[in-house]
mmCIF file of C-alpha atoms in Angstrom:
data_model
loop_
_atom_site.group_PDB
_atom_site.id
_atom_site.type_symbol
_atom_site.label_atom_id
_atom_site.label_comp_id
_atom_site.label_asym_id
_atom_site.label_seq_id
_atom_site.Cartn_x
_atom_site.Cartn_y
_atom_site.Cartn_z
ATOM 1 C CA MET A 175 -20.537 -24.743 -10.632
ATOM 2 C CA ALA A 176 -17.324 -23.369 -9.579
ATOM 3 C CA ARG A 177 -16.318 -20.117 -11.163
ATOM 4 C CA LYS A 178 -13.046 -18.527 -11.927
ATOM 5 C CA ILE A 179 -12.543 -15.221 -10.271
ATOM 6 C CA LEU A 180 -9.742 -12.707 -10.498
ATOM 7 C CA ALA A 181 -8.978 -10.115 -8.027
ATOM 8 C CA ILE A 182 -6.348 -7.528 -9.110
ATOM 9 C CA TYR A 183 -5.131 -4.754 -6.835
ATOM 10 C CA PRO A 184 -2.018 -2.668 -6.286
ATOM 11 C CA HIS A 185 -1.237 -3.074 -2.547
ATOM 12 C CA PRO A 186 -1.206 -5.920 0.062
ATOM 13 C CA ASP A 187 -4.424 -5.228 2.051
ATOM 14 C CA ASP A 188 -6.620 -3.787 -0.887
ATOM 15 C CA GLU A 189 -8.160 -7.111 -1.519
ATOM 16 C CA THR A 190 -9.104 -7.335 2.128
ATOM 17 C CA PHE A 191 -10.286 -3.803 2.770
ATOM 18 C CA VAL A 192 -12.244 -3.689 -0.585
ATOM 19 C CA GLY A 193 -13.785 -7.259 -0.301
ATOM 20 C CA ALA A 194 -12.302 -9.928 1.837
ATOM 21 C CA GLY A 195 -15.923 -10.989 2.672
ATOM 22 C CA THR A 196 -16.959 -11.314 -1.060
ATOM 23 C CA LEU A 197 -13.775 -13.170 -1.761
ATOM 24 C CA ILE A 198 -14.317 -15.495 1.273
ATOM 25 C CA GLN A 199 -17.812 -16.251 -0.016
ATOM 26 C CA HIS A 200 -16.346 -17.207 -3.486
ATOM 27 C CA THR A 201 -13.769 -19.671 -1.906
ATOM 28 C CA GLN A 202 -16.457 -21.117 0.387
ATOM 29 C CA ALA A 203 -18.766 -21.759 -2.562
ATOM 30 C CA GLY A 204 -15.772 -23.517 -4.315
ATOM 31 C CA ASP A 205 -14.897 -20.754 -6.836
ATOM 32 C CA SER A 206 -11.233 -20.639 -7.570
ATOM 33 C CA VAL A 207 -9.896 -17.118 -6.682
ATOM 34 C CA THR A 208 -6.628 -15.759 -8.152
ATOM 35 C CA LEU A 209 -5.177 -12.656 -6.651
ATOM 36 C CA VAL A 210 -2.698 -10.347 -8.347
ATOM 37 C CA CYS A 211 -0.958 -7.915 -5.994
ATOM 38 C CA ALA A 212 1.059 -5.476 -8.277
ATOM 39 C CA THR A 213 3.371 -3.939 -5.552
ATOM 40 C CA LEU A 214 4.422 -4.858 -2.101
ATOM 41 C CA GLY A 215 3.153 -1.565 -0.661
ATOM 42 C CA GLN A 216 6.943 -0.643 -0.061
ATOM 43 C CA MET A 217 6.089 3.011 0.617
ATOM 44 C CA GLY A 218 3.199 2.510 2.862
ATOM 45 C CA ARG A 219 3.077 5.083 5.846
ATOM 46 C CA ARG A 220 1.557 2.946 8.377
ATOM 47 C CA MET A 221 4.184 1.087 10.215
ATOM 48 C CA GLY A 222 2.019 -0.549 12.960
ATOM 49 C CA LYS A 223 0.557 1.005 16.135
ATOM 50 C CA PRO A 224 2.902 0.869 18.099
ATOM 51 C CA PHE A 225 5.036 0.939 15.074
ATOM 52 C CA PHE A 226 7.225 -2.172 14.424
ATOM 53 C CA ALA A 227 8.224 -1.714 10.907
ATOM 54 C CA THR A 228 10.863 0.338 9.086
ATOM 55 C CA ARG A 229 10.999 1.392 5.406
ATOM 56 C CA GLU A 230 13.202 -1.468 4.798
ATOM 57 C CA SER A 231 11.449 -4.140 6.683
ATOM 58 C CA LEU A 232 7.960 -3.220 5.542
ATOM 59 C CA PRO A 233 7.719 -4.987 2.073
ATOM 60 C CA HIS A 234 8.841 -8.204 3.709
ATOM 61 C CA LEU A 235 6.315 -7.811 6.503
ATOM 62 C CA ARG A 236 3.497 -6.870 4.083
ATOM 63 C CA GLU A 237 4.206 -9.941 1.952
ATOM 64 C CA LYS A 238 3.973 -12.127 4.955
ATOM 65 C CA GLU A 239 0.733 -10.406 5.972
ATOM 66 C CA LEU A 240 -0.652 -10.866 2.612
ATOM 67 C CA ARG A 241 0.091 -14.570 2.401
ATOM 68 C CA ASP A 242 -1.550 -15.046 5.792
ATOM 69 C CA ALA A 243 -4.640 -13.196 4.672
ATOM 70 C CA CYS A 244 -4.845 -15.293 1.442
ATOM 71 C CA LYS A 245 -4.652 -18.401 3.703
ATOM 72 C CA VAL A 246 -7.706 -16.930 5.683
ATOM 73 C CA ILE A 247 -9.738 -16.080 2.528
ATOM 74 C CA GLY A 248 -8.930 -19.322 0.844
ATOM 75 C CA ILE A 249 -6.812 -17.918 -2.155
ATOM 76 C CA ALA A 250 -4.371 -20.565 -3.168
ATOM 77 C CA ASP A 251 -3.145 -18.652 -6.312
ATOM 78 C CA LEU A 252 -1.364 -15.504 -5.265
ATOM 79 C CA ARG A 253 0.709 -13.686 -7.964
ATOM 80 C CA LEU A 254 3.074 -10.955 -6.822
ATOM 81 C CA TRP A 255 4.437 -8.683 -9.462
ATOM 82 C CA LYS A 256 6.717 -7.006 -6.953
ATOM 83 C CA MET A 257 6.616 -3.469 -8.735
ATOM 84 C CA GLN A 258 7.423 -0.366 -6.898
ATOM 85 C CA ASP A 259 4.735 1.292 -4.803
ATOM 86 C CA LYS A 260 3.242 4.535 -6.262
ATOM 87 C CA MET A 261 4.952 4.033 -9.710
ATOM 88 C CA LEU A 262 2.457 1.975 -11.557
ATOM 89 C CA GLN A 263 1.203 5.241 -13.097
ATOM 90 C CA PHE A 264 4.548 5.898 -14.621
ATOM 91 C CA LYS A 265 5.018 2.489 -16.119
ATOM 92 C CA ASP A 266 4.116 1.969 -19.919
ATOM 93 C CA GLU A 267 0.420 1.531 -20.166
ATOM 94 C CA GLY A 268 0.692 -1.214 -22.795
ATOM 95 C CA TYR A 269 3.078 -3.242 -20.622
ATOM 96 C CA LEU A 270 0.712 -3.144 -17.637
ATOM 97 C CA ALA A 271 -2.143 -4.296 -19.834
ATOM 98 C CA GLN A 272 -0.227 -7.074 -21.275
ATOM 99 C CA LYS A 273 0.728 -8.165 -17.915
ATOM 100 C CA VAL A 274 -2.994 -8.254 -17.059
ATOM 101 C CA LEU A 275 -3.768 -10.019 -20.335
ATOM 102 C CA GLU A 276 -1.285 -12.860 -19.612
ATOM 103 C CA VAL A 277 -3.360 -13.547 -16.312
ATOM 104 C CA PHE A 278 -6.421 -13.489 -18.230
ATOM 105 C CA ASP A 279 -4.916 -16.016 -20.832
ATOM 106 C CA ASP A 280 -3.955 -18.294 -17.892
ATOM 107 C CA VAL A 281 -7.075 -17.823 -15.585
ATOM 108 C CA HIS A 282 -10.007 -17.023 -17.967
ATOM 109 C CA PRO A 283 -11.862 -15.348 -15.195
ATOM 110 C CA GLU A 284 -15.552 -14.631 -15.352
ATOM 111 C CA VAL A 285 -15.251 -11.936 -12.843
ATOM 112 C CA VAL A 286 -12.623 -9.405 -12.221
ATOM 113 C CA TYR A 287 -12.559 -7.339 -8.931
ATOM 114 C CA THR A 288 -10.580 -4.101 -8.967
ATOM 115 C CA PHE A 289 -10.978 -0.422 -8.125
ATOM 116 C CA TYR A 290 -13.451 1.561 -10.359
ATOM 117 C CA PRO A 291 -11.455 3.259 -13.070
ATOM 118 C CA GLY A 292 -10.801 6.993 -12.070
ATOM 119 C CA HIS A 293 -12.453 6.556 -8.708
ATOM 120 C CA GLY A 294 -9.555 4.910 -6.839
ATOM 121 C CA VAL A 295 -8.183 8.058 -5.117
ATOM 122 C CA HIS A 296 -4.639 6.416 -4.852
ATOM 123 C CA PRO A 297 -2.799 6.824 -8.150
ATOM 124 C CA ASP A 298 -1.751 3.256 -8.124
ATOM 125 C CA HIS A 299 -5.432 2.023 -7.818
ATOM 126 C CA ASP A 300 -6.299 4.078 -10.968
ATOM 127 C CA ALA A 301 -3.340 3.068 -13.003
ATOM 128 C CA LEU A 302 -4.008 -0.541 -12.404
ATOM 129 C CA SER A 303 -7.748 -0.317 -13.031
ATOM 130 C CA ALA A 304 -6.879 1.558 -16.253
ATOM 131 C CA ALA A 305 -4.723 -1.235 -17.236
ATOM 132 C CA VAL A 306 -7.479 -3.918 -16.591
ATOM 133 C CA VAL A 307 -9.816 -1.864 -18.704
ATOM 134 C CA ARG A 308 -7.308 -1.856 -21.543
ATOM 135 C CA ALA A 309 -6.759 -5.563 -21.107
ATOM 136 C CA VAL A 310 -10.395 -6.333 -21.030
ATOM 137 C CA THR A 311 -11.199 -4.291 -24.197
ATOM 138 C CA LEU A 312 -8.501 -6.245 -26.028
ATOM 139 C CA LEU A 313 -10.517 -9.253 -25.742
ATOM 140 C CA PRO A 314 -13.473 -10.053 -28.013
ATOM 141 C CA GLU A 315 -16.697 -8.898 -26.388
ATOM 142 C CA THR A 316 -17.845 -12.423 -25.848
ATOM 143 C CA GLN A 317 -14.809 -13.377 -23.781
ATOM 144 C CA ARG A 318 -14.759 -10.265 -21.540
ATOM 145 C CA PRO A 319 -15.051 -10.902 -17.770
ATOM 146 C CA VAL A 320 -17.467 -8.774 -15.675
ATOM 147 C CA MET A 321 -15.630 -5.970 -13.981
ATOM 148 C CA ARG A 322 -16.785 -5.396 -10.468
ATOM 149 C CA CYS A 323 -15.299 -2.430 -9.352
ATOM 150 C CA LYS A 324 -14.765 -0.432 -5.825
ATOM 151 C CA ALA A 325 -15.091 3.379 -5.917
ATOM 152 C CA VAL A 326 -13.696 5.162 -3.074
ATOM 153 C CA THR A 327 -13.958 8.743 -4.191
ATOM 154 C CA ILE A 328 -16.094 10.932 -1.849
ATOM 155 C CA ASN A 329 -18.586 11.838 -4.701
ATOM 156 C CA SER A 330 -18.592 8.323 -6.218
ATOM 157 C CA ARG A 331 -22.338 7.857 -5.579
ATOM 158 C CA GLN A 332 -23.158 11.257 -7.094
ATOM 159 C CA VAL A 333 -21.051 10.522 -10.228
ATOM 160 C CA LEU A 334 -21.713 6.726 -10.729
ATOM 161 C CA GLY A 335 -25.113 6.337 -8.955
ATOM 162 C CA ASP A 336 -25.669 3.692 -6.350
ATOM 163 C CA PRO A 337 -23.525 0.705 -6.457
ATOM 164 C CA ALA A 338 -24.752 -2.240 -8.619
ATOM 165 C CA MET A 339 -24.149 -4.694 -5.932
ATOM 166 C CA GLU A 340 -24.159 -4.557 -2.021
ATOM 167 C CA VAL A 341 -22.849 -7.770 -0.848
ATOM 168 C CA ASP A 342 -23.969 -8.840 2.602
ATOM 169 C CA VAL A 343 -20.932 -10.494 4.139
ATOM 170 C CA SER A 344 -22.221 -10.799 7.628
ATOM 171 C CA ASN A 345 -22.236 -14.547 7.527
ATOM 172 C CA VAL A 346 -18.359 -14.436 7.164
ATOM 173 C CA ILE A 347 -17.575 -11.251 9.205
ATOM 174 C CA GLN A 348 -15.406 -13.179 11.704
ATOM 175 C CA GLU A 349 -13.366 -14.565 8.779
ATOM 176 C CA LYS A 350 -13.114 -11.181 7.376
ATOM 177 C CA ILE A 351 -11.794 -9.617 10.672
ATOM 178 C CA SER A 352 -9.242 -12.303 10.692
ATOM 179 C CA ALA A 353 -8.167 -11.348 7.307
ATOM 180 C CA LEU A 354 -7.865 -7.757 8.470
ATOM 181 C CA LYS A 355 -5.856 -8.805 11.441
ATOM 182 C CA ALA A 356 -3.483 -10.697 9.242
ATOM 183 C CA HIS A 357 -2.546 -7.299 7.577
ATOM 184 C CA LYS A 358 -1.376 -6.291 11.124
ATOM 185 C CA SER A 359 1.026 -3.420 10.164
ATOM 186 C CA GLN A 360 -1.877 -1.633 8.275
ATOM 187 C CA THR A 361 -4.934 -2.511 10.566
ATOM 188 C CA GLU A 362 -4.052 -2.910 14.094
ATOM 189 C CA PHE A 363 -4.908 0.678 15.057
ATOM 190 C CA ILE A 364 -8.342 0.260 13.545
ATOM 191 C CA LEU A 365 -9.054 -3.106 14.981
ATOM 192 C CA THR A 366 -7.821 -2.430 18.446
ATOM 193 C CA HIS A 367 -10.246 0.580 18.466
ATOM 194 C CA LEU A 368 -13.049 -1.419 17.183
ATOM 195 C CA GLU A 369 -12.506 -4.305 19.632
ATOM 196 C CA GLU A 370 -12.308 -1.834 22.553
ATOM 197 C CA GLN A 371 -15.773 -0.270 21.344
ATOM 198 C CA ILE A 372 -17.340 -3.639 21.120
ATOM 199 C CA LYS A 373 -16.068 -4.668 24.622
ATOM 200 C CA ALA A 374 -17.466 -1.362 25.959
ATOM 201 C CA GLU A 375 -20.821 -1.637 24.322
ATOM 202 C CA PRO A 376 -21.423 -5.323 23.522
ATOM 203 C CA GLY A 377 -25.091 -4.654 22.736
ATOM 204 C CA ASN A 378 -23.955 -2.491 19.866
ATOM 205 C CA ALA A 379 -21.596 -5.031 18.282
ATOM 206 C CA ALA A 380 -23.695 -5.550 15.259
ATOM 207 C CA ARG A 381 -23.956 -1.672 14.571
ATOM 208 C CA LEU A 382 -20.215 -1.375 15.103
ATOM 209 C CA LEU A 383 -19.598 -4.126 12.601
ATOM 210 C CA ALA A 384 -21.990 -2.882 10.130
ATOM 211 C CA PRO A 385 -19.653 -0.941 7.965
ATOM 212 C CA TYR A 386 -17.538 -4.220 7.608
ATOM 213 C CA ALA A 387 -20.626 -6.456 6.905
ATOM 214 C CA LYS A 388 -21.342 -4.911 3.586
ATOM 215 C CA GLU A 389 -19.163 -4.539 0.461
ATOM 216 C CA THR A 390 -20.082 -2.474 -2.479
ATOM 217 C CA TYR A 391 -19.171 -2.721 -6.204
ATOM 218 C CA TRP A 392 -20.065 -0.940 -9.285
ATOM 219 C CA ILE A 393 -20.049 -2.749 -12.622
ATOM 220 C CA TYR A 394 -17.811 -1.029 -15.220
ATOM 221 C CA ASP A 395 -19.362 -1.758 -18.603
ATOM 222 C CA THR A 396 -16.852 -2.378 -21.425
ATOM 223 C CA SER A 397 -19.391 -3.353 -24.129
ATOM 224 C CA GLY A 398 -18.925 -1.557 -27.203
ATOM 225 C CA LYS A 399 -15.499 -0.238 -26.244
ATOM 226 C CA THR A 400 -12.409 -0.632 -28.078
ATOM 227 C CA VAL A 401 -8.791 0.182 -27.265
ATOM 228 C CA SER A 402 -8.097 3.720 -28.704
ATOM 229 C CA MET B 19 14.487 1.106 15.366
ATOM 230 C CA GLU B 20 15.114 2.892 18.699
ATOM 231 C CA ALA B 21 14.738 6.490 19.824
ATOM 232 C CA ILE B 22 17.601 8.656 18.484
ATOM 233 C CA ASP B 23 20.753 8.947 20.385
ATOM 234 C CA ARG B 24 22.155 12.039 19.009
ATOM 235 C CA ASN B 25 25.958 11.174 19.618
ATOM 236 C CA ALA B 26 25.500 7.679 18.025
ATOM 237 C CA VAL B 27 23.531 8.977 14.989
ATOM 238 C CA GLN B 28 26.289 11.533 14.495
ATOM 239 C CA GLN B 29 28.976 8.749 14.531
ATOM 240 C CA ALA B 30 26.879 6.703 12.160
ATOM 241 C CA LEU B 31 26.438 9.738 9.861
ATOM 242 C CA ASN B 32 30.132 10.311 9.752
ATOM 243 C CA ARG B 33 30.675 6.969 8.109
ATOM 244 C CA PHE B 34 29.113 8.408 4.991
ATOM 245 C CA LEU B 35 30.941 11.617 5.150
ATOM 246 C CA GLN B 36 32.786 12.640 1.946
ATOM 247 C CA LYS B 37 31.820 9.492 0.254
ATOM 248 C CA ASP B 38 29.359 8.648 -2.503
ATOM 249 C CA ALA B 39 26.378 6.868 -0.923
ATOM 250 C CA TYR B 40 23.027 5.828 -1.934
ATOM 251 C CA PHE B 41 20.253 7.635 -0.018
ATOM 252 C CA HIS B 42 16.485 7.344 0.480
ATOM 253 C CA MET B 43 14.611 10.302 1.509
ATOM 254 C CA GLU B 44 10.722 10.760 1.736
ATOM 255 C CA THR B 45 8.145 12.560 3.428
ATOM 256 C CA SER B 46 4.248 11.954 2.988
ATOM 257 C CA THR B 47 0.901 13.036 4.259
ATOM 258 C CA GLY B 48 -0.465 9.581 3.501
ATOM 259 C CA SER B 49 -2.308 9.009 0.211
ATOM 260 C CA TYR B 50 -5.947 9.466 1.696
ATOM 261 C CA ARG B 51 -5.226 12.816 3.224
ATOM 262 C CA ALA B 52 -7.819 14.425 0.751
ATOM 263 C CA LEU B 53 -10.370 11.972 1.964
ATOM 264 C CA GLU B 54 -9.749 12.567 5.713
ATOM 265 C CA GLU B 55 -10.226 16.280 5.580
ATOM 266 C CA PRO B 56 -11.953 18.341 2.937
ATOM 267 C CA GLY B 57 -9.666 20.891 1.392
ATOM 268 C CA GLN B 58 -6.459 19.008 2.173
ATOM 269 C CA ILE B 59 -4.471 17.263 -0.536
ATOM 270 C CA ALA B 60 -2.316 14.351 -0.394
ATOM 271 C CA THR B 61 1.355 15.232 -0.780
ATOM 272 C CA CYS B 62 4.343 12.981 -1.031
ATOM 273 C CA ALA B 63 7.867 12.996 -2.192
ATOM 274 C CA TYR B 64 10.467 10.270 -2.279
ATOM 275 C CA ILE B 65 13.755 9.515 -3.796
ATOM 276 C CA ARG B 66 15.193 5.997 -3.597
ATOM 277 C CA ASN B 67 18.677 4.973 -4.421
ATOM 278 C CA GLY B 68 19.765 8.646 -5.566
ATOM 279 C CA VAL B 69 23.516 9.141 -4.866
ATOM 280 C CA LEU B 70 24.692 11.782 -2.408
ATOM 281 C CA HIS B 71 28.053 12.986 -1.419
ATOM 282 C CA PHE B 72 28.058 15.330 1.627
ATOM 283 C CA LEU B 73 31.122 17.334 2.808
ATOM 284 C CA GLU B 74 29.722 18.072 6.252
ATOM 285 C CA GLY B 75 26.727 16.465 8.058
ATOM 286 C CA LYS B 76 25.191 17.190 11.390
ATOM 287 C CA ILE B 77 22.289 16.093 13.558
ATOM 288 C CA THR B 78 20.723 18.795 15.696
ATOM 289 C CA GLY B 79 17.865 19.179 18.211
ATOM 290 C CA GLU B 80 16.572 17.584 21.382
ATOM 291 C CA GLY B 81 14.042 15.436 19.767
ATOM 292 C CA PRO B 82 12.483 15.221 17.296
ATOM 293 C CA TYR B 83 15.772 16.052 15.583
ATOM 294 C CA GLN B 84 16.947 17.634 12.385
ATOM 295 C CA VAL B 85 19.776 16.591 9.982
ATOM 296 C CA GLY B 86 21.403 18.969 7.675
ATOM 297 C CA LEU B 87 24.070 17.997 5.058
ATOM 298 C CA LYS B 88 26.423 20.379 3.358
ATOM 299 C CA LEU B 89 26.672 19.373 -0.412
ATOM 300 C CA LYS B 90 29.078 20.592 -2.937
ATOM 301 C CA ASN B 91 26.502 22.826 -4.561
ATOM 302 C CA GLY B 92 23.818 23.051 -1.724
ATOM 303 C CA TRP B 93 22.136 21.620 1.165
ATOM 304 C CA LEU B 94 19.920 18.705 2.269
ATOM 305 C CA TYR B 95 17.410 19.438 5.192
ATOM 306 C CA SER B 96 15.243 17.079 7.175
ATOM 307 C CA GLN B 97 13.209 17.657 10.309
ATOM 308 C CA GLY B 98 11.110 15.576 12.415
ATOM 309 C CA LEU B 99 13.414 12.532 12.998
ATOM 310 C CA THR B 100 12.714 10.472 15.959
ATOM 311 C CA ASP B 101 14.104 6.933 15.692
ATOM 312 C CA TRP B 102 17.199 5.419 14.084
ATOM 313 C CA GLU B 103 18.746 2.084 13.268
ATOM 314 C CA LEU B 104 22.110 0.920 11.928
ATOM 315 C CA THR B 105 21.362 -2.310 10.043
ATOM 316 C CA LYS B 106 23.490 -5.412 10.288
ATOM 317 C CA ASP B 107 24.553 -4.567 6.538
ATOM 318 C CA GLY B 108 25.570 -1.056 7.446
ATOM 319 C CA LYS B 109 22.618 0.882 6.366
ATOM 320 C CA LEU B 110 21.772 3.953 8.568
ATOM 321 C CA LEU B 111 17.978 4.390 8.757
ATOM 322 C CA LEU B 112 16.542 7.517 10.290
ATOM 323 C CA GLY B 113 12.739 7.937 10.691
ATOM 324 C CA GLY B 114 10.259 10.324 12.034
ATOM 325 C CA TYR B 115 7.418 8.354 13.413
ATOM 326 C CA ASP B 116 4.138 10.039 15.006
ATOM 327 C CA GLY B 117 2.050 8.556 17.769
ATOM 328 C CA GLU B 118 -0.188 6.773 15.223
ATOM 329 C CA GLY B 119 2.778 4.820 14.034
ATOM 330 C CA HIS B 120 3.071 6.665 10.759
ATOM 331 C CA LEU B 121 6.439 7.387 9.113
ATOM 332 C CA ASN B 122 6.125 10.949 8.196
ATOM 333 C CA ILE B 123 9.752 11.497 7.058
ATOM 334 C CA ALA B 124 12.727 9.160 6.564
ATOM 335 C CA LEU B 125 16.391 9.791 5.504
ATOM 336 C CA GLN B 126 18.595 6.737 4.932
ATOM 337 C CA PHE B 127 22.099 6.037 3.571
ATOM 338 C CA SER B 128 23.817 2.893 2.354
ATOM 339 C CA PHE B 129 26.836 1.979 0.392
ATOM 340 C CA THR B 130 24.913 -0.698 -1.480
ATOM 341 C CA PRO B 131 21.532 0.085 -3.226
ATOM 342 C CA PHE B 132 18.438 -0.291 -1.232
ATOM 343 C CA GLU B 133 15.700 -2.883 -2.382
ATOM 344 C CA CYS B 134 13.471 -1.509 -4.884
ATOM 345 C CA GLY B 135 10.418 -2.830 -6.784
ATOM 346 C CA ALA B 136 10.326 -3.085 -10.602
#
């Protein structure tokens, strides 16, 4: 049965780096995926290699890149909040949670993908995942979506244990690479290097692609939690 | 953007001399600096749509370049600028790009506000 999935991330490309393969598997299975992207990554430092973006052209380029990536992934419902990059942490927490709740009310997701609270490294990641937790805990326990969260801190495994899910996305690896390619300004330097390596040692292609063929999530448990 | 032509940038800077102008200034190590190298920390600063009024302004160096501005009560300094652009709508963009295509520093001026997220 088709499921309702929500992915909610601060920057164009987070959805792809964290879990394009997982999202592609959802859309291929007929699930409906909504993606919320809270900022336009206006303040990103990567401008392409060789660089082709300026501080002023970057948000426009990244919006286009995100729309292209959504086409590859199969996301028809993209919601851009167009907030300012790096500033989510300074916005009113109740306001951010309310924005998330509005999406919940509209989409009624069974599963929400976001960064693991406190383990996002980037302050925008942590601010948005905190807002998601707050929004989830505002719902009655029986209506709460499952939170599948990506931890990117160096010590995440020591602190959180092994991830609850290791999703094998090797069956959609080419589509995932296409989604990464769509985010050209942010990924070209990685992909060019990867393709050169594969070309040089074709026998090692599977090993070189292995880091991209697995996506990991921890479950953030909100049972028993209430908003303080 | 193209490689800085010092004379052309000086002329462009002069357009903003002794006038109130919006400015954008930033520098960043990238948000993942601490993940890239243990012991390092991510640092970043930016100000967008601040208003600046400079009394004198000069670009120096042989590339990368420095820009210094004399303010009524102090100075503005920036170092590591490599590329520039004067946009169709009159914005002066100065950026310092490294070999990886990272924008490490930017200094920009405009008489109309820069686009900004909510």
